[in-house]
Amino acid sequence: MCITATNSGDSEVQCFIKNIQTQMIEYVLVVVSPSMSSGVDITFPDDARLSRVFGIFHPLITTHFEIDQQLGRIRHPLDVNVWISTEEFSFECDPDVIRAEIWAAEADHHVWLGTADDGSDEYQPDPLSDLSYVAVAAHRRGSFNALRRNFIDYKQANGWTVNRIPSNIELARLGANALGEGKERHKADQRQRVLSAAKISAAEYSEMRWQKKFKQLPDGAEEQMRRFEVESFYDEDVTEDLLAFDDNGRGRKAVLNLYAVTASDLEIQALEEKDRRRPEADRMQWRYRRDTLSTLLAAAGLLKDGVLQTGVEVNQPLLGAFVRALAAEHMKAALQRLFDIAPRRDSDRKPVRQLVEVVKVLGLRLVKSSRNRKGGTDNVSFRLDEGLVAKLTSHVERRRLRS
């Protein structure tokens, strides 16, 4: 049994969850995503210890507290085995800095009151909401910064004994290969399910979204909704290639980010007008998004007058302006808030690595273009992948024509 956000509304899964204490023992393996991290109590009759618990956790998804909650669904396990990524980040946790983020993107936090005499927007301050946001953001970022260490410290503080398992290079290699193959198979299966799903209308889609809130979706409805979302966004029929490009919504996010970067002031103004009518959590923060990405890309020489520069080569010595732009406190906050990009501690010495993360949110990548050896040091130059730029740009322009 495999339970994820995609199939959690299916009748088979719902039946399993409702009768989990008796259903669980019918399966050799039950796999769940963070979609089932609380609200489920798995206690076997007579407190029998029938299950082993294995947890695999990657960064920037769940906090160490949420990991503990998910592992604790089975009340009396035989043992608990956990792998947590050792990756660490440098997200800003200072409440004053996070509070400054709120005011830097006021339109996304406060109610718009109208336009002042000088033409600027006026908003209704909400100190309690700001306080809540600051507390939650600081809590999550602090956990993400050192997820593995935080989890170990937390369990030990609560009386658990942590047995560290030595790394095994050969097993790690086999596991990485199996994980890669599993991901590809899963993605291929998802694509086939969406391709086979029946088309639905906008009205049917709205009805399904409502049903999903109450876990009442009929079987196959998730795939129908995904097909509608992809076809509506790209304005074309789904194909295997289009679904692979979309990559479960990542392609759509990249197109919207590139749309923001290349948008004119008038386009941004129109987009923000529409954004005001959306719930705060769903707002795109168009101007904030454009200004953040445009500043960094222009500093790196990859953007000029709203046009991506595919012929420009970048390397470490040429990225001084990019490093300076990146060092600004408001820039660090924006990258964290908008794109979950943590400032690298070595960005002044290895700026290309940080630039790779920035262009990635546009669905782009840097490719090696030349290599020079000078003074015993390799100087590698990079440029934007022209094929990806052309592909993303075509989707952006198609979307621009529809707006």
Short mmCIF file of C-alpha atoms in Angstrom, two decimals:
data_model
loop_
_atom_site.label_atom_id
_atom_site.label_comp_id
_atom_site.label_asym_id
_atom_site.label_seq_id
_atom_site.Cartn_x
_atom_site.Cartn_y
_atom_site.Cartn_z
CA MET A 1 0.00 0.00 0.00
CA CYS A 2 1.32 3.43 -0.97
CA ILE A 3 -0.39 6.58 0.32
CA THR A 4 0.49 10.01 -1.08
CA ALA A 5 -1.25 13.35 -1.53
CA THR A 6 -2.17 12.22 -5.05
CA ASN A 7 -4.18 9.13 -4.07
CA SER A 8 -5.19 9.90 -0.47
CA GLY A 9 -8.76 10.58 -1.59
CA ASP A 10 -9.19 7.23 -3.42
CA SER A 11 -11.84 4.94 -1.98
CA GLU A 12 -9.35 2.09 -1.46
CA VAL A 13 -6.98 4.34 0.48
CA GLN A 14 -9.79 5.88 2.53
CA CYS A 15 -11.04 2.41 3.45
CA PHE A 16 -7.53 1.42 4.48
CA ILE A 17 -7.09 4.51 6.70
CA LYS A 18 -10.49 4.07 8.39
CA ASN A 19 -9.64 0.46 9.28
CA ILE A 20 -5.89 0.88 9.55
CA GLN A 21 -5.38 -1.17 12.71
CA THR A 22 -6.80 -4.30 11.08
CA GLN A 23 -5.80 -3.52 7.49
CA MET A 24 -2.16 -2.83 8.34
CA ILE A 25 -1.32 -6.44 9.16
CA GLU A 26 -2.58 -7.55 5.74
CA TYR A 27 0.36 -5.82 4.03
CA VAL A 28 4.07 -6.59 3.99
CA LEU A 29 4.92 -2.94 3.30
CA VAL A 30 2.97 0.30 3.75
CA VAL A 31 4.54 3.47 2.34
CA VAL A 32 3.21 6.90 3.27
CA SER A 33 4.25 10.43 2.36
CA PRO A 34 3.95 13.44 4.73
CA SER A 35 0.28 13.56 3.69
CA MET A 36 -0.32 11.17 6.61
CA SER A 37 1.75 12.67 9.39
CA SER A 38 -0.86 13.26 12.10
CA GLY A 39 -4.36 12.29 13.17
CA VAL A 40 -3.79 8.54 12.70
CA ASP A 41 -3.22 6.18 15.62
CA ILE A 42 -1.84 2.75 14.70
CA THR A 43 -2.04 0.57 17.80
CA PHE A 44 -2.30 -3.19 17.29
CA PRO A 45 -4.45 -5.42 19.53
CA ASP A 46 -2.89 -6.13 22.94
CA ASP A 47 -0.21 -3.54 22.11
CA ALA A 48 1.49 -6.15 19.92
CA ARG A 49 4.76 -5.09 18.34
CA LEU A 50 4.21 -6.14 14.75
CA SER A 51 5.85 -3.42 12.70
CA ARG A 52 9.21 -1.95 11.97
CA VAL A 53 9.27 1.73 11.08
CA PHE A 54 11.56 3.19 8.43
CA GLY A 55 11.71 6.90 7.72
CA ILE A 56 13.43 8.62 4.78
CA PHE A 57 13.39 12.41 4.96
CA HIS A 58 14.76 14.98 2.55
CA PRO A 59 15.26 18.65 3.43
CA LEU A 60 12.84 21.60 3.06
CA ILE A 61 9.70 19.48 3.36
CA THR A 62 9.05 18.68 7.02
CA THR A 63 10.52 20.00 10.27
CA HIS A 64 12.14 17.67 12.79
CA PHE A 65 9.00 17.97 14.93
CA GLU A 66 6.84 16.85 11.99
CA ILE A 67 9.23 13.97 11.33
CA ASP A 68 8.78 12.84 14.93
CA GLN A 69 5.00 13.05 14.54
CA GLN A 70 5.00 10.90 11.42
CA LEU A 71 7.30 8.27 12.88
CA GLY A 72 5.08 8.13 15.95
CA ARG A 73 1.95 7.00 14.09
CA ILE A 74 2.79 3.38 15.06
CA ARG A 75 2.63 3.35 18.84
CA HIS A 76 4.62 0.23 19.67
CA PRO A 77 7.09 -0.50 16.86
CA LEU A 78 9.71 -3.23 16.95
CA ASP A 79 12.27 -0.55 16.14
CA VAL A 80 12.58 2.77 14.33
CA ASN A 81 15.11 3.26 11.53
CA VAL A 82 15.60 6.77 10.17
CA TRP A 83 17.63 8.33 7.38
CA ILE A 84 17.68 12.14 7.30
CA SER A 85 19.62 14.24 4.83
CA THR A 86 22.77 15.81 6.25
CA GLU A 87 22.27 18.87 4.05
CA GLU A 88 22.29 22.12 6.03
CA PHE A 89 21.19 25.66 5.13
CA SER A 90 21.57 29.25 6.30
CA PHE A 91 17.99 30.49 6.32
CA GLU A 92 17.52 33.72 8.25
CA CYS A 93 15.73 33.07 11.56
CA ASP A 94 16.06 36.50 13.19
CA PRO A 95 12.51 37.77 13.97
CA ASP A 96 13.43 41.36 13.06
CA VAL A 97 14.70 40.28 9.63
CA ILE A 98 11.59 38.18 8.97
CA ARG A 99 9.42 41.11 10.06
CA ALA A 100 11.28 43.27 7.53
CA GLU A 101 10.43 40.68 4.85
CA ILE A 102 6.75 41.17 5.61
CA TRP A 103 6.97 44.89 5.05
CA ALA A 104 9.06 44.42 1.91
CA ALA A 105 6.17 42.41 0.47
CA GLU A 106 3.31 44.14 2.25
CA ALA A 107 0.82 43.44 -0.53
CA ASP A 108 1.08 39.73 0.22
CA HIS A 109 0.39 40.05 3.95
CA HIS A 110 -1.95 42.98 4.53
CA VAL A 111 -5.38 44.00 3.29
CA TRP A 112 -5.28 46.59 0.53
CA LEU A 113 -7.20 49.72 1.52
CA GLY A 114 -6.82 51.80 -1.61
CA THR A 115 -4.55 54.29 -3.33
CA ALA A 116 -3.09 57.30 -1.52
CA ASP A 117 -2.98 60.82 -2.96
CA ASP A 118 0.59 60.26 -4.14
CA GLY A 119 -0.44 57.13 -6.06
CA SER A 120 1.06 54.61 -3.64
CA ASP A 121 -0.93 51.66 -2.28
CA GLU A 122 -2.19 51.75 1.29
CA TYR A 123 -2.58 48.61 3.44
CA GLN A 124 -4.17 47.77 6.77
CA PRO A 125 -1.48 46.68 9.27
CA ASP A 126 -2.19 43.42 11.14
CA PRO A 127 0.26 43.07 14.07
CA LEU A 128 -1.18 39.76 15.31
CA SER A 129 -0.95 38.17 11.87
CA ASP A 130 2.59 39.48 11.48
CA LEU A 131 3.55 38.05 14.87
CA SER A 132 2.17 34.64 13.96
CA TYR A 133 3.94 34.61 10.60
CA VAL A 134 7.27 35.60 12.18
CA ALA A 135 7.00 32.88 14.84
CA VAL A 136 6.10 30.12 12.36
CA ALA A 137 8.72 31.19 9.79
CA ALA A 138 11.49 31.36 12.40
CA HIS A 139 10.49 27.94 13.76
CA ARG A 140 10.47 26.22 10.35
CA ARG A 141 13.65 27.86 9.08
CA GLY A 142 15.53 27.02 12.25
CA SER A 143 14.53 23.39 11.85
CA PHE A 144 15.44 23.28 8.15
CA ASN A 145 18.88 24.80 8.76
CA ALA A 146 20.14 21.65 10.51
CA LEU A 147 17.35 19.10 10.12
CA ARG A 148 19.32 15.96 10.99
CA ARG A 149 21.14 17.45 13.98
CA ASN A 150 17.93 19.01 15.30
CA PHE A 151 16.09 15.68 15.10
CA ILE A 152 18.86 13.77 16.91
CA ASP A 153 19.10 16.41 19.65
CA TYR A 154 15.32 16.41 20.09
CA LYS A 155 15.06 12.62 20.43
CA GLN A 156 17.96 12.41 22.84
CA ALA A 157 16.44 15.20 24.96
CA ASN A 158 13.29 13.08 25.18
CA GLY A 159 15.13 10.00 26.45
CA TRP A 160 15.66 8.07 23.23
CA THR A 161 18.88 6.23 22.48
CA VAL A 162 20.25 7.04 19.04
CA ASN A 163 22.39 4.34 17.40
CA ARG A 164 24.32 5.80 14.49
CA ILE A 165 24.78 3.40 11.58
CA PRO A 166 28.16 3.65 9.77
CA SER A 167 27.91 4.60 6.12
CA ASN A 168 28.38 1.88 3.54
CA ILE A 169 29.54 3.15 0.15
CA GLU A 170 28.43 0.06 -1.78
CA LEU A 171 24.96 -0.01 -0.21
CA ALA A 172 24.66 3.73 -0.75
CA ARG A 173 25.42 3.26 -4.45
CA LEU A 174 22.87 0.47 -4.79
CA GLY A 175 20.30 2.51 -2.91
CA ALA A 176 20.89 5.58 -5.08
CA ASN A 177 20.45 3.50 -8.24
CA ALA A 178 17.26 1.92 -6.92
CA LEU A 179 15.91 5.31 -5.87
CA GLY A 180 16.63 6.80 -9.27
CA GLU A 181 14.98 3.91 -11.09
CA GLY A 182 12.00 4.04 -8.73
CA LYS A 183 11.51 7.75 -9.31
CA GLU A 184 11.55 7.33 -13.08
CA ARG A 185 9.09 4.43 -12.94
CA HIS A 186 6.79 6.41 -10.66
CA LYS A 187 6.88 9.46 -12.94
CA ALA A 188 6.24 7.31 -16.01
CA ASP A 189 3.28 5.65 -14.28
CA GLN A 190 1.87 9.04 -13.27
CA ARG A 191 2.19 10.34 -16.83
CA GLN A 192 0.37 7.32 -18.24
CA ARG A 193 -2.45 7.72 -15.73
CA VAL A 194 -2.90 11.38 -16.68
CA LEU A 195 -2.72 10.59 -20.41
CA SER A 196 -5.44 7.95 -19.96
CA ALA A 197 -7.69 10.22 -17.87
CA ALA A 198 -10.88 11.56 -19.43
CA LYS A 199 -11.11 15.27 -20.16
CA ILE A 200 -13.27 17.39 -17.84
CA SER A 201 -14.79 20.85 -18.08
CA ALA A 202 -13.96 23.84 -15.90
CA ALA A 203 -17.22 23.33 -14.01
CA GLU A 204 -16.37 19.67 -13.36
CA TYR A 205 -12.92 20.69 -12.19
CA SER A 206 -14.38 23.16 -9.69
CA GLU A 207 -16.72 20.48 -8.37
CA MET A 208 -13.83 18.03 -7.95
CA ARG A 209 -11.78 20.61 -6.05
CA TRP A 210 -14.68 20.98 -3.66
CA GLN A 211 -15.00 17.21 -3.27
CA LYS A 212 -11.27 16.94 -2.60
CA LYS A 213 -11.57 19.16 0.46
CA PHE A 214 -13.85 16.53 2.01
CA LYS A 215 -11.85 13.50 0.80
CA GLN A 216 -14.74 12.47 -1.46
CA LEU A 217 -13.02 12.28 -4.82
CA PRO A 218 -14.02 9.32 -7.00
CA ASP A 219 -11.25 7.04 -8.23
CA GLY A 220 -9.35 8.52 -11.16
CA ALA A 221 -10.46 12.07 -10.41
CA GLU A 222 -6.97 13.21 -9.34
CA GLU A 223 -5.61 12.31 -12.77
CA GLN A 224 -8.51 14.08 -14.48
CA MET A 225 -7.76 17.20 -12.44
CA ARG A 226 -4.04 17.03 -13.32
CA ARG A 227 -4.91 16.73 -17.03
CA PHE A 228 -7.21 19.75 -16.83
CA GLU A 229 -4.57 21.83 -15.01
CA VAL A 230 -1.82 21.01 -17.50
CA GLU A 231 -3.95 21.56 -20.61
CA SER A 232 -5.42 24.79 -19.24
CA PHE A 233 -2.03 26.22 -18.32
CA TYR A 234 -0.14 25.35 -21.51
CA ASP A 235 -3.18 25.73 -23.81
CA GLU A 236 -2.52 22.44 -25.59
CA ASP A 237 -3.45 18.77 -25.32
CA VAL A 238 -1.39 16.65 -22.97
CA THR A 239 1.37 14.53 -24.44
CA GLU A 240 4.10 12.42 -22.88
CA ASP A 241 6.65 15.18 -23.61
CA LEU A 242 4.48 17.94 -22.15
CA LEU A 243 3.88 16.00 -18.93
CA ALA A 244 7.61 15.27 -18.65
CA PHE A 245 8.35 18.98 -19.07
CA ASP A 246 5.71 19.95 -16.52
CA ASP A 247 7.16 17.47 -14.01
CA ASN A 248 4.19 17.53 -11.65
CA GLY A 249 3.88 21.33 -11.65
CA ARG A 250 7.56 22.31 -11.58
CA GLY A 251 7.41 23.35 -15.23
CA ARG A 252 4.44 25.61 -14.55
CA LYS A 253 6.29 27.33 -11.70
CA ALA A 254 9.31 27.87 -13.95
CA VAL A 255 7.16 29.39 -16.72
CA LEU A 256 5.52 31.79 -14.25
CA ASN A 257 8.90 32.83 -12.86
CA LEU A 258 10.25 33.54 -16.35
CA TYR A 259 7.01 35.37 -17.18
CA ALA A 260 7.63 37.63 -14.17
CA VAL A 261 11.26 38.28 -15.14
CA THR A 262 10.35 39.33 -18.69
CA ALA A 263 7.16 41.26 -17.80
CA SER A 264 6.82 45.01 -18.36
CA ASP A 265 5.69 47.40 -15.63
CA LEU A 266 2.20 47.50 -17.14
CA GLU A 267 2.00 43.70 -17.19
CA ILE A 268 3.16 43.51 -13.57
CA GLN A 269 0.56 46.10 -12.56
CA ALA A 270 -2.21 44.09 -14.26
CA LEU A 271 -1.01 40.85 -12.68
CA GLU A 272 -0.93 42.41 -9.22
CA GLU A 273 -4.47 43.70 -9.64
CA LYS A 274 -5.61 40.12 -10.25
CA ASP A 275 -3.44 38.88 -7.39
CA ARG A 276 -5.23 41.09 -4.85
CA ARG A 277 -8.41 39.07 -5.34
CA ARG A 278 -6.67 35.80 -4.44
CA PRO A 279 -6.11 34.40 -0.94
CA GLU A 280 -2.85 35.64 0.59
CA ALA A 281 -1.27 32.17 0.50
CA ASP A 282 -1.90 31.88 -3.26
CA ARG A 283 -0.54 35.27 -4.32
CA MET A 284 2.38 35.23 -6.73
CA GLN A 285 4.03 38.46 -5.45
CA TRP A 286 4.76 39.41 -9.05
CA ARG A 287 6.73 42.63 -8.60
CA TYR A 288 8.76 41.24 -5.67
CA ARG A 289 9.45 38.10 -7.71
CA ARG A 290 10.49 40.02 -10.84
CA ASP A 291 12.71 42.51 -9.01
CA THR A 292 14.52 39.76 -7.07
CA LEU A 293 15.30 37.57 -10.08
CA SER A 294 15.98 40.43 -12.47
CA THR A 295 18.47 42.07 -10.12
CA LEU A 296 20.48 38.87 -9.71
CA LEU A 297 20.37 37.81 -13.36
CA ALA A 298 21.33 41.31 -14.56
CA ALA A 299 24.21 41.41 -12.05
CA ALA A 300 25.42 38.10 -13.48
CA GLY A 301 25.16 39.46 -17.04
CA LEU A 302 22.46 36.96 -18.02
CA LEU A 303 19.62 39.48 -18.40
CA LYS A 304 19.50 42.79 -20.26
CA ASP A 305 16.38 44.90 -20.79
CA GLY A 306 14.17 41.97 -19.84
CA VAL A 307 15.81 39.59 -22.35
CA LEU A 308 17.85 36.53 -21.37
CA GLN A 309 21.40 36.64 -22.76
CA THR A 310 22.19 33.18 -24.08
CA GLY A 311 25.49 34.24 -25.66
CA VAL A 312 27.05 35.59 -22.46
CA GLU A 313 29.65 33.49 -20.67
CA VAL A 314 29.97 33.67 -16.88
CA ASN A 315 32.67 32.41 -14.55
CA GLN A 316 33.85 33.02 -11.02
CA PRO A 317 36.04 36.09 -11.73
CA LEU A 318 33.21 37.77 -13.68
CA LEU A 319 30.55 37.35 -10.98
CA GLY A 320 31.67 40.07 -8.57
CA ALA A 321 28.52 42.15 -9.14
CA PHE A 322 26.36 39.05 -8.63
CA VAL A 323 28.10 38.32 -5.30
CA ARG A 324 27.55 41.92 -4.14
CA ALA A 325 23.86 41.82 -5.11
CA LEU A 326 23.49 38.50 -3.33
CA ALA A 327 25.06 39.83 -0.13
CA ALA A 328 22.32 42.43 0.42
CA GLU A 329 20.20 41.47 3.43
CA HIS A 330 16.91 42.09 1.61
CA MET A 331 18.08 39.84 -1.24
CA LYS A 332 18.82 36.94 1.09
CA ALA A 333 15.38 37.34 2.63
CA ALA A 334 13.69 37.45 -0.78
CA LEU A 335 15.39 34.27 -2.01
CA GLN A 336 14.35 32.46 1.14
CA ARG A 337 10.79 33.72 1.09
CA LEU A 338 9.99 33.33 -2.60
CA PHE A 339 12.04 30.34 -3.70
CA ASP A 340 13.28 28.48 -0.59
CA ILE A 341 16.85 29.23 -1.65
CA ALA A 342 19.23 29.48 1.28
CA PRO A 343 22.27 31.75 0.85
CA ARG A 344 25.36 29.59 0.52
CA ARG A 345 28.12 30.25 3.03
CA ASP A 346 30.68 29.96 0.22
CA SER A 347 28.84 32.10 -2.35
CA ASP A 348 31.67 34.66 -2.39
CA ARG A 349 34.19 31.94 -3.28
CA LYS A 350 31.91 29.75 -5.42
CA PRO A 351 29.28 32.10 -6.87
CA VAL A 352 28.50 29.82 -9.82
CA ARG A 353 26.91 27.27 -7.47
CA GLN A 354 24.51 29.92 -6.12
CA LEU A 355 23.79 31.14 -9.64
CA VAL A 356 22.86 27.58 -10.65
CA GLU A 357 20.16 27.60 -7.95
CA VAL A 358 18.84 30.97 -9.15
CA VAL A 359 18.48 29.97 -12.82
CA LYS A 360 16.94 26.66 -11.74
CA VAL A 361 13.78 28.44 -10.53
CA LEU A 362 13.34 29.56 -14.15
CA GLY A 363 13.57 25.95 -15.31
CA LEU A 364 16.98 26.72 -16.85
CA ARG A 365 20.48 25.42 -16.37
CA LEU A 366 24.05 26.51 -17.00
CA VAL A 367 26.20 24.48 -19.38
CA LYS A 368 29.97 24.53 -19.67
CA SER A 369 31.11 26.60 -22.63
CA SER A 370 34.88 26.86 -22.21
CA ARG A 371 37.75 26.00 -19.89
CA ASN A 372 41.02 27.88 -19.45
CA ARG A 373 43.93 26.92 -17.25
CA LYS A 374 45.87 29.84 -15.83
CA GLY A 375 48.36 29.85 -13.00
CA GLY A 376 47.65 26.24 -12.17
CA THR A 377 43.91 26.93 -11.72
CA ASP A 378 41.08 25.84 -13.99
CA ASN A 379 38.74 28.69 -14.97
CA VAL A 380 35.50 27.19 -16.30
CA SER A 381 32.98 29.41 -18.07
CA PHE A 382 29.25 28.74 -18.36
CA ARG A 383 26.30 29.99 -20.37
CA LEU A 384 22.56 29.43 -20.36
CA ASP A 385 21.29 26.33 -22.16
CA GLU A 386 19.87 27.83 -25.38
CA GLY A 387 17.49 24.95 -26.02
CA LEU A 388 15.85 25.30 -22.60
CA VAL A 389 15.66 29.09 -22.96
CA ALA A 390 13.85 28.69 -26.29
CA LYS A 391 11.44 26.11 -24.86
CA LEU A 392 10.58 28.12 -21.74
CA THR A 393 10.29 31.34 -23.72
CA SER A 394 7.81 29.79 -26.16
CA HIS A 395 5.55 28.79 -23.25
CA VAL A 396 5.86 32.27 -21.75
CA GLU A 397 4.96 34.00 -25.03
CA ARG A 398 1.99 31.73 -25.59
CA ARG A 399 0.77 32.60 -22.10
CA ARG A 400 1.41 36.30 -22.72
CA LEU A 401 -0.74 36.23 -25.86
CA ARG A 402 -3.64 34.74 -23.88
CA SER A 403 -3.51 37.34 -21.11
#
